[in-house]
PDB file of C-alpha atoms in Angstrom:
ATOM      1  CA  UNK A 915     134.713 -13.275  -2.553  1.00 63.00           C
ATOM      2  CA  UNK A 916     134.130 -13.455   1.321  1.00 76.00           C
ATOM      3  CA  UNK A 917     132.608 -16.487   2.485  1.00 77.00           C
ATOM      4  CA  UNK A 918     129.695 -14.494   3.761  1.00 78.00           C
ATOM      5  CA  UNK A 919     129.195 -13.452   0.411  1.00 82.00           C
ATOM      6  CA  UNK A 920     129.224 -16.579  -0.979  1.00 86.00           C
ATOM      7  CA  UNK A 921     126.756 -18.100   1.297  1.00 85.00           C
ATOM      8  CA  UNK A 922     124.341 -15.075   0.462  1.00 85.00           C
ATOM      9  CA  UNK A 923     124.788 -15.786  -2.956  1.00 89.00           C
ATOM     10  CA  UNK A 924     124.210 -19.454  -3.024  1.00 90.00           C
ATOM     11  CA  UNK A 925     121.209 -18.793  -0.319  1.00 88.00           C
ATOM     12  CA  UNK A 926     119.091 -16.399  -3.189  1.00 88.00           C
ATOM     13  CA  UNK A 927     120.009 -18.486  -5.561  1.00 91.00           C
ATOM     14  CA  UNK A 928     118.511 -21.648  -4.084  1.00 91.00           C
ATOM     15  CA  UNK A 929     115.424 -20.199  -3.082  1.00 89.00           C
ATOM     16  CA  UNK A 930     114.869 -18.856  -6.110  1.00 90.00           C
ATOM     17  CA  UNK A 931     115.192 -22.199  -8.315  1.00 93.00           C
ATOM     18  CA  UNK A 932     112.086 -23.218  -5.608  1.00 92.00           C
ATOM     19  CA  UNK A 933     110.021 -20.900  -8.102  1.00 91.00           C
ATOM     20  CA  UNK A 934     110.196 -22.517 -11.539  1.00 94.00           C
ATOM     21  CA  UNK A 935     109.406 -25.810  -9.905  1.00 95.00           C
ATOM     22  CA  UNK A 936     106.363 -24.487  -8.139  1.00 93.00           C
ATOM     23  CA  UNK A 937     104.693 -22.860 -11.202  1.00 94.00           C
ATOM     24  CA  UNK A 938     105.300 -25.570 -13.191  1.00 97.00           C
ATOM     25  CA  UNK A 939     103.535 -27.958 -11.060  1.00 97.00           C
ATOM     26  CA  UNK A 940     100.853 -25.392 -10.315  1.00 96.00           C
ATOM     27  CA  UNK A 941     100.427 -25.551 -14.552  1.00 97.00           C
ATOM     28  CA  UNK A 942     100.539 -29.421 -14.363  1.00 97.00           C
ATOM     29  CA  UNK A 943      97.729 -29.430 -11.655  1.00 97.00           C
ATOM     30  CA  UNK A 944      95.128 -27.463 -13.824  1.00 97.00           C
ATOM     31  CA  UNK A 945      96.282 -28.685 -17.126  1.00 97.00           C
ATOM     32  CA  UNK A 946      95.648 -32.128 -16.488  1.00 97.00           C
ATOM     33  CA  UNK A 947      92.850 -31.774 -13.819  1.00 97.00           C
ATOM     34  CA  UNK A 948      89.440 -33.592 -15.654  1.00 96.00           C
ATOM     35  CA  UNK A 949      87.397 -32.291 -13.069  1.00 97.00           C
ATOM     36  CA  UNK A 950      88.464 -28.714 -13.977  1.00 97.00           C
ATOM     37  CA  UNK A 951      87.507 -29.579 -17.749  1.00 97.00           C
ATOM     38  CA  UNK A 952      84.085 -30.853 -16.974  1.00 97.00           C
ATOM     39  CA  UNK A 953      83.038 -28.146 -14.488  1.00 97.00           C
ATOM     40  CA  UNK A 954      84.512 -25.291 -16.968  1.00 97.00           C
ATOM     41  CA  UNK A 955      82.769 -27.312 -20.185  1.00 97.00           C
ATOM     42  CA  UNK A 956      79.277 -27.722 -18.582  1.00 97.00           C
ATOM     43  CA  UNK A 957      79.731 -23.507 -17.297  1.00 97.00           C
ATOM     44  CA  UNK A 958      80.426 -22.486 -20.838  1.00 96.00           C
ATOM     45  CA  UNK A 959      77.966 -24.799 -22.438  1.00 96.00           C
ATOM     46  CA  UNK A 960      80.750 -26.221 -24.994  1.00 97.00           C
ATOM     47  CA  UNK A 961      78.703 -29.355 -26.078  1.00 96.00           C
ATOM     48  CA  UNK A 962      76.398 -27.707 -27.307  1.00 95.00           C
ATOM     49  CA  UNK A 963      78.280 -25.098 -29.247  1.00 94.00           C
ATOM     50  CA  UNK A 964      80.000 -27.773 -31.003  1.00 96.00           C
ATOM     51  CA  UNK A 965      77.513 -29.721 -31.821  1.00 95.00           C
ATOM     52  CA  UNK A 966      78.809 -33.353 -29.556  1.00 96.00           C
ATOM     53  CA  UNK A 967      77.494 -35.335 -27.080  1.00 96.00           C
ATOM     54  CA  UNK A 968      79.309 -34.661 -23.500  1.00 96.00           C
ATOM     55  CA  UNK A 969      80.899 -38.539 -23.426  1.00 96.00           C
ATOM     56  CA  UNK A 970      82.517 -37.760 -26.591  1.00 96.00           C
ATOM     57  CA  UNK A 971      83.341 -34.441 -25.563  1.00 97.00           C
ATOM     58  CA  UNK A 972      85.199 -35.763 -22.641  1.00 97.00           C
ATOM     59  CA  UNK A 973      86.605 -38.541 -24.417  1.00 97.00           C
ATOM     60  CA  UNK A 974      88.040 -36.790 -27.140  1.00 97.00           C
ATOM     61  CA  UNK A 975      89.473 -33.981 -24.299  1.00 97.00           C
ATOM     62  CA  UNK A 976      90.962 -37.394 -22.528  1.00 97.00           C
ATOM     63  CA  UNK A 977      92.986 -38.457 -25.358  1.00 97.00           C
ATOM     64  CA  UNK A 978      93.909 -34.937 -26.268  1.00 97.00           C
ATOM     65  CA  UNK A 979      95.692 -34.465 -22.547  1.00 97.00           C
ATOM     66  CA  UNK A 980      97.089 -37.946 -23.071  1.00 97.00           C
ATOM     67  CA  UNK A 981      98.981 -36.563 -26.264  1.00 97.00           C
ATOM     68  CA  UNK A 982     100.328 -33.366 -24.378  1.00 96.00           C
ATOM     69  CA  UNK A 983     101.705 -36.019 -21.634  1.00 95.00           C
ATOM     70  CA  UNK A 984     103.271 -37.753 -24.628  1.00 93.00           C
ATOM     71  CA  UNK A 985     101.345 -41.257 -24.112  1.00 94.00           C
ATOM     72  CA  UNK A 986      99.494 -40.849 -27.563  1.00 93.00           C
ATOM     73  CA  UNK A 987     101.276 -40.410 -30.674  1.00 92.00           C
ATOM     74  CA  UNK A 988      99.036 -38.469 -32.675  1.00 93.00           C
ATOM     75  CA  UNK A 989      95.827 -36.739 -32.847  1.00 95.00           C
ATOM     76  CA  UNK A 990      95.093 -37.393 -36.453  1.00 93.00           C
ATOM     77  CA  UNK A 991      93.221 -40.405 -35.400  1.00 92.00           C
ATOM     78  CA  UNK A 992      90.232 -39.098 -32.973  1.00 95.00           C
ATOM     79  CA  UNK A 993      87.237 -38.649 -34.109  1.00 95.00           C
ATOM     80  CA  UNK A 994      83.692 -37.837 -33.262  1.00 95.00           C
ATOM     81  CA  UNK A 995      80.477 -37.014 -33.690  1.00 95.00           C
ATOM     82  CA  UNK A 996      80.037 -33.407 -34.808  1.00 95.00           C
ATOM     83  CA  UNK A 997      77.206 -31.513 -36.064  1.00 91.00           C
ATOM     84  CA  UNK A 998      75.768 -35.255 -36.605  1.00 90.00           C
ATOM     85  CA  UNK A 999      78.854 -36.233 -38.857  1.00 91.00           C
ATOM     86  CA  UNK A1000      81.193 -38.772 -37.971  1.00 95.00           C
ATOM     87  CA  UNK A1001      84.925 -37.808 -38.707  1.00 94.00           C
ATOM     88  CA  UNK A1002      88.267 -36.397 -37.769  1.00 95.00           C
ATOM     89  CA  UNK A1003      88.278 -33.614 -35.150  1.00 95.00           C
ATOM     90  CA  UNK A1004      90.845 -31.671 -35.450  1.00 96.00           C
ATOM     91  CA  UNK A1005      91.785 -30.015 -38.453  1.00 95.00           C
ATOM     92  CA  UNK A1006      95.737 -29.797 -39.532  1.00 95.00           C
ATOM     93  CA  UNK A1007      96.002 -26.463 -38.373  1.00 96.00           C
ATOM     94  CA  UNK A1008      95.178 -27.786 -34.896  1.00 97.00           C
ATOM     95  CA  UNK A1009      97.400 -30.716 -34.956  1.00 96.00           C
ATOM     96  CA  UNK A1010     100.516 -28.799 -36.111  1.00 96.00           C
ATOM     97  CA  UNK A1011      99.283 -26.057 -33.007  1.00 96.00           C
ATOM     98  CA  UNK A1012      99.454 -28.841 -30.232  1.00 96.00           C
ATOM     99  CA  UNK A1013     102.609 -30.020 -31.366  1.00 96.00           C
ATOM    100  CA  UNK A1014     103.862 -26.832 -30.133  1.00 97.00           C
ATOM    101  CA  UNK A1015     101.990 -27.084 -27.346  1.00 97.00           C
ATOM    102  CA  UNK A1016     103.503 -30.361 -26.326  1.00 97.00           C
ATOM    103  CA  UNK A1017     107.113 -28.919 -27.100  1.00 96.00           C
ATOM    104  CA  UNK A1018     106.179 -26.352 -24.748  1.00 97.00           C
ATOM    105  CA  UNK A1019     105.129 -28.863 -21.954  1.00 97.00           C
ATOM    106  CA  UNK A1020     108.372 -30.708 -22.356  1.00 97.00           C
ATOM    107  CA  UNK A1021     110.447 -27.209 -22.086  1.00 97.00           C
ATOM    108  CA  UNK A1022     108.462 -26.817 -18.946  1.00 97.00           C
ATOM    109  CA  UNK A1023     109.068 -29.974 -17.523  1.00 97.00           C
ATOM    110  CA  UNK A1024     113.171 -30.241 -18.433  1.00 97.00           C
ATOM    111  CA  UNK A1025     113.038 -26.115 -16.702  1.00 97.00           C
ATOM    112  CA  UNK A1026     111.577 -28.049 -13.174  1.00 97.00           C
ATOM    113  CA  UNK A1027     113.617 -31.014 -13.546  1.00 97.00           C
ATOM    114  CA  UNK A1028     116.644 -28.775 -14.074  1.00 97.00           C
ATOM    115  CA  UNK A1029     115.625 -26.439 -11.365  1.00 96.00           C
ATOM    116  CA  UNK A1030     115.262 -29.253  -8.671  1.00 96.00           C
ATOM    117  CA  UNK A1031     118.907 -30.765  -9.344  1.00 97.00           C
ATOM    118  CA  UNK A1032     120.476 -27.156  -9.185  1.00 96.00           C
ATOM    119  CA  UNK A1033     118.333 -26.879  -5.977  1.00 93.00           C
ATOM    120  CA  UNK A1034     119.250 -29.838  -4.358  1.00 94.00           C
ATOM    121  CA  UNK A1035     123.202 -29.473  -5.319  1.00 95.00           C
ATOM    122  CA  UNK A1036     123.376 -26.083  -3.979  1.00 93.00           C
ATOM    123  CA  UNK A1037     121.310 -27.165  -0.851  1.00 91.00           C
ATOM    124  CA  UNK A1038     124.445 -29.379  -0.574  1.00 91.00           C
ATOM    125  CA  UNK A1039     127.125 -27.000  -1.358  1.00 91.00           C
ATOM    126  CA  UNK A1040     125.787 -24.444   1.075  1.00 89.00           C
ATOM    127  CA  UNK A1041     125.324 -26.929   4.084  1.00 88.00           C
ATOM    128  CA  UNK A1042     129.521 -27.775   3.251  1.00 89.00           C
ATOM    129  CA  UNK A1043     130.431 -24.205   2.896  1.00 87.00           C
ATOM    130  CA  UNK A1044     127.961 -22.196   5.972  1.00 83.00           C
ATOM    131  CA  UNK A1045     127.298 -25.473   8.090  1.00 77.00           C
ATOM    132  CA  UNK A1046     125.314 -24.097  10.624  1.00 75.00           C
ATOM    133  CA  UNK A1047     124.389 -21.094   9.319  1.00 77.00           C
ATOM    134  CA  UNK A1048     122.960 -22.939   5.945  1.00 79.00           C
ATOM    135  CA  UNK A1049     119.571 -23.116   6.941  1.00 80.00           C
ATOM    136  CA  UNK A1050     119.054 -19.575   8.729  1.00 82.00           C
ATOM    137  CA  UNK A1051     120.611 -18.142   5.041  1.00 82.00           C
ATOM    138  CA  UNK A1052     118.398 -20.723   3.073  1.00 86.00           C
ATOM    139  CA  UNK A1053     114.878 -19.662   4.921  1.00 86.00           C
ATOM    140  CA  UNK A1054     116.152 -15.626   5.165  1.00 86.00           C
ATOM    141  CA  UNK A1055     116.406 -15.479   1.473  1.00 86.00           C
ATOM    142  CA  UNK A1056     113.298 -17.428   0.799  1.00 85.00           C
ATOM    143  CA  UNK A1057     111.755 -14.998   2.416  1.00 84.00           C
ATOM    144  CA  UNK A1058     113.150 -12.144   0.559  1.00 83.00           C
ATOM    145  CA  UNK A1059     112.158 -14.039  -2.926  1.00 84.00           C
ATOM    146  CA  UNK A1060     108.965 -15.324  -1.893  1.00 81.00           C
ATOM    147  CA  UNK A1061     108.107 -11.384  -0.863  1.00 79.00           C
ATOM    148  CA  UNK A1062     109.538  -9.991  -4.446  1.00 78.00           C
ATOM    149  CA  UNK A1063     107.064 -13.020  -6.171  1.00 78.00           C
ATOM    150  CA  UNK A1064     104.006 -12.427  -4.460  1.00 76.00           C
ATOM    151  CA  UNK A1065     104.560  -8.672  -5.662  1.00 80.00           C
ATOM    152  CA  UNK A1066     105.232  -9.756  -9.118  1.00 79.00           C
ATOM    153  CA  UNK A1067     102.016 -12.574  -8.976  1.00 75.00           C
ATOM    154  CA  UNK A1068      99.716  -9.390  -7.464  1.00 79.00           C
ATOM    155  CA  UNK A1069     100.609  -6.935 -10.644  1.00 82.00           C
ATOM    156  CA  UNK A1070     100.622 -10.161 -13.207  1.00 79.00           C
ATOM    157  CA  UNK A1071      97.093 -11.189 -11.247  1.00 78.00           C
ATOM    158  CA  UNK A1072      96.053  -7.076 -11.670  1.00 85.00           C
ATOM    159  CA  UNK A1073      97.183  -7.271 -15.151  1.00 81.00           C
ATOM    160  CA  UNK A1074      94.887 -10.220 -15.920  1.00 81.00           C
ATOM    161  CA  UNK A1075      91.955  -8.345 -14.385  1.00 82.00           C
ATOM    162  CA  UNK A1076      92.198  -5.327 -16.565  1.00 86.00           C
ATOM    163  CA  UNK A1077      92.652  -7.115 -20.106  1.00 88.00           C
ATOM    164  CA  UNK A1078      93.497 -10.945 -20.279  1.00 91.00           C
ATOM    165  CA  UNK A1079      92.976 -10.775 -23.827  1.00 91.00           C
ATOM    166  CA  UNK A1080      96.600  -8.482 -24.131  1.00 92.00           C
ATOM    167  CA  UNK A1081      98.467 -10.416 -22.253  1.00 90.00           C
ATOM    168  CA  UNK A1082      97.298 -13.437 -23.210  1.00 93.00           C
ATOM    169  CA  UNK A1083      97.945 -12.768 -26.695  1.00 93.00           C
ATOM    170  CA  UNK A1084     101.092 -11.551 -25.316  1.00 93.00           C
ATOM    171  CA  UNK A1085     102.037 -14.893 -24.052  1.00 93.00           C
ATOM    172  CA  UNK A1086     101.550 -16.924 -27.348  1.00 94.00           C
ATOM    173  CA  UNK A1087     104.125 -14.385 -28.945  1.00 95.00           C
ATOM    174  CA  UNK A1088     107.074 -15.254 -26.800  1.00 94.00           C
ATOM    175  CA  UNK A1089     106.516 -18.742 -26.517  1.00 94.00           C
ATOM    176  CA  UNK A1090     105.045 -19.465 -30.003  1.00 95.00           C
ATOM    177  CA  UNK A1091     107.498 -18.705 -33.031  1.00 92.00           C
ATOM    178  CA  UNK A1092     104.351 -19.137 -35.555  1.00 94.00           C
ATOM    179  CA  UNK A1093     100.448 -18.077 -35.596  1.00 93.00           C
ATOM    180  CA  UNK A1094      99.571 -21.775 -35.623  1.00 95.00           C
ATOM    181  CA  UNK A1095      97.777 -20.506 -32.548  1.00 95.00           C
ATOM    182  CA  UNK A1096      95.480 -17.793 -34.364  1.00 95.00           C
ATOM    183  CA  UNK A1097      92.374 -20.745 -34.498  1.00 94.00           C
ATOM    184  CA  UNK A1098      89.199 -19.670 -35.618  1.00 93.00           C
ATOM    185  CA  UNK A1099      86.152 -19.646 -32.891  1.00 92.00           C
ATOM    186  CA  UNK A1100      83.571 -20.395 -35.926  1.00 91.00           C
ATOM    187  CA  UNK A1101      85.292 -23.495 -37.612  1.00 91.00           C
ATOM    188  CA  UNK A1102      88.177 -24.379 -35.136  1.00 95.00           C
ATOM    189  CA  UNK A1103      87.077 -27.221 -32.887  1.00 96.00           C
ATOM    190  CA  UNK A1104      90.134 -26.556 -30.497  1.00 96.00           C
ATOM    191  CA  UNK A1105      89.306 -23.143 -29.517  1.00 96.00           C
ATOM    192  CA  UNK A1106      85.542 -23.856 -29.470  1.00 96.00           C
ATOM    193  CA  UNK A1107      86.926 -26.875 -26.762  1.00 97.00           C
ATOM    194  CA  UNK A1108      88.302 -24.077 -24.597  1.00 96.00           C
ATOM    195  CA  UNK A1109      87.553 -20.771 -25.694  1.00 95.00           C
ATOM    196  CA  UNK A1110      89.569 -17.744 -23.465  1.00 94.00           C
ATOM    197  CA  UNK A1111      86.877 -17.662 -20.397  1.00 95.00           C
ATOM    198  CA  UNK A1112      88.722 -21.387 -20.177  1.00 97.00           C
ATOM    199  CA  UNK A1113      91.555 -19.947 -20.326  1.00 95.00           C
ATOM    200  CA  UNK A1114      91.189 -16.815 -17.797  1.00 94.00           C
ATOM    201  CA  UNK A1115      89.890 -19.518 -15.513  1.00 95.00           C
ATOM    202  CA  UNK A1116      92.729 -22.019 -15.716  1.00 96.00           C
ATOM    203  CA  UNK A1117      95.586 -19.151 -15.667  1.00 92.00           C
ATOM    204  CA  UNK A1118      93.575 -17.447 -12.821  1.00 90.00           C
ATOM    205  CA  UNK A1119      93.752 -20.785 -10.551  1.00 94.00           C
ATOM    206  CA  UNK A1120      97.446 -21.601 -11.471  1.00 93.00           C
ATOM    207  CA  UNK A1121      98.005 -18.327  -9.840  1.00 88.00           C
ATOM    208  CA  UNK A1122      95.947 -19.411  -6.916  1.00 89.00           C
ATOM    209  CA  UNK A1123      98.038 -22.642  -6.588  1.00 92.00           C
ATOM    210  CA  UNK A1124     101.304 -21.139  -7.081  1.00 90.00           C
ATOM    211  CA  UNK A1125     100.550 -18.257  -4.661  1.00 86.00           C
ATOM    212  CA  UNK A1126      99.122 -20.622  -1.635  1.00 88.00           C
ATOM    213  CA  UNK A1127     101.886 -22.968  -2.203  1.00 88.00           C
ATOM    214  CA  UNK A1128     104.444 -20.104  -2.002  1.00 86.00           C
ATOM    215  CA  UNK A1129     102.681 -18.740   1.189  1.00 86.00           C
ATOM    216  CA  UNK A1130     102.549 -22.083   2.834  1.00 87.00           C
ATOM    217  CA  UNK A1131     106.615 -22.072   2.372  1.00 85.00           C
ATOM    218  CA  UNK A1132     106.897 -18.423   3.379  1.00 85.00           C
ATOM    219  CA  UNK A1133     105.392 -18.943   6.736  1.00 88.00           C
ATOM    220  CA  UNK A1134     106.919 -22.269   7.679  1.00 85.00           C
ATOM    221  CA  UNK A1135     110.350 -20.242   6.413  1.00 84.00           C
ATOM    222  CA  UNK A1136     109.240 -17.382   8.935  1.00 86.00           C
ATOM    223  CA  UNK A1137     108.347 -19.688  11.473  1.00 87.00           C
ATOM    224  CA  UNK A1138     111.681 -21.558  11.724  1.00 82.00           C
ATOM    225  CA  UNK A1139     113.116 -18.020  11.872  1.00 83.00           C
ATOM    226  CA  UNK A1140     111.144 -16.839  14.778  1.00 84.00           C
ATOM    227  CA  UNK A1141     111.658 -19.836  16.409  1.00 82.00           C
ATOM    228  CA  UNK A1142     115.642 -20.286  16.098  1.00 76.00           C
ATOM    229  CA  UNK A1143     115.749 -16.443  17.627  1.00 75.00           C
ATOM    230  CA  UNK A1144     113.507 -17.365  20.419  1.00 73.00           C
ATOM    231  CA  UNK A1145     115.677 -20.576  20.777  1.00 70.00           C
ATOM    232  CA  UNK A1146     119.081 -18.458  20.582  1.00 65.00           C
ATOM    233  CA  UNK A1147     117.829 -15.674  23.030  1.00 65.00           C
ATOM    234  CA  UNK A1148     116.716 -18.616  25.846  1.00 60.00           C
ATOM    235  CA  UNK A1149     120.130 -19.743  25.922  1.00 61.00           C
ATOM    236  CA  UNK A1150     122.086 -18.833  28.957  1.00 55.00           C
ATOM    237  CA  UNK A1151     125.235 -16.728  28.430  1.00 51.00           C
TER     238      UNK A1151
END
């Protein structure tokens, strides 16, 4: 393999890794956002069509987040107010559901902490192997990638438009092995907590982060570009 080749190679492959670690930090922004819970809770009127007070609703959302993040051990042991009885919230069903979901979180977590060491050995690797030309290849491809994804995140954002209920659905059967996830909207206190206008709202701004922070890279990539050309053309012969 020609060390051009090589270089090319290690170039896409590095700014692609960039990807997995943006996304999953775009999820972690809305996922743990409170303000984003409050604003979508008092929009879709979810206190009242549980039957709780908002301070307990928020509480009980606060230590649910804190067991995704792994800093509470179970969820067997919140409970609340509800339909003016005092007891557990969430039913087994629900527990045994968000134990997925925190599997899920930590999968998501070990893909961006994989990503960024491959990332940052590579970045290495190519600076030993192209030297100067390390950084030119590095923002060239990024560009290329970052072009192919904000293709792919316009269709995915399309896709949502027409029916998020598909795709959504869609979603839970790759990543969930079970229908743990099936919860009922008339006895199910978890779904009733974020019903799938939540959801359509929180996927709809992860795309939103992901696709500004991918822009913001594209056109600081672009702009080194420019500027190296302008740099190599001014100097004399």
């Amino acid at each position: 393999m020609s060390k051009k080749l090589t270089c090319f190679i290690i170039a896409l492959v590095t700014s692609a890794l960039v990807y997995p670690i943006l996304l999953v930090t775009s999820i972690n922004l809305v996922a743990f956002n409170q303000s984003f819970y409050i604003n979508q809770y008092e929009k879709l009127d979810v206190a009242n069509t549980i039957g709780i007070s908002e301070p307990d609703l928020h509480r009980v959302t606060w230590e649910l987040l804190e067991y995704i993040k792994d800093e509470k051990d179970s969820l067997n042991d919140i409970e609340a107010e509800i339909g003016g009885e005092v007891g557990q919230v969430f039913n087994e069903k629900e527990v045994a559901h968000m134990v997925d979901v925190k599997d899920l979180f930590k999968f998501a977590y070990n893909v961006r902490f994989v990503s960024l060491v491959a990332m940052i050995l590579l970045i290495f690797i190519i600076l030993l192997i192209c030297r100067k030309k390390a950084l030119k290849k590095l923002f060239v491809s990024f560009l290329w990638t970052s072009g192919g994804l904000m293709i792919l995140g316009g269709i995915l954002f399309i896709l949502i438009q027409t029916n998020f209920s598909y795709y959504w659905d869609l979603f839970h059967h790759i990543f969930f092995d079970n229908d743990l996830w099936l919860l009922d909207p008339k006895t199910d206190i978890m779904i009733q907590m974020v019903p799938q206008p939540f959801f359509y709202s929180a996927v709809t701004r992860v795309i939103v982060y992901f696709s500004t922070a991918s822009i913001i890279l594209a056109i600081a990539a672009a702009t080194y570009i420019i500027l190296n050309k302008r740099k190599t053309k001014a100097r004399p012969d």
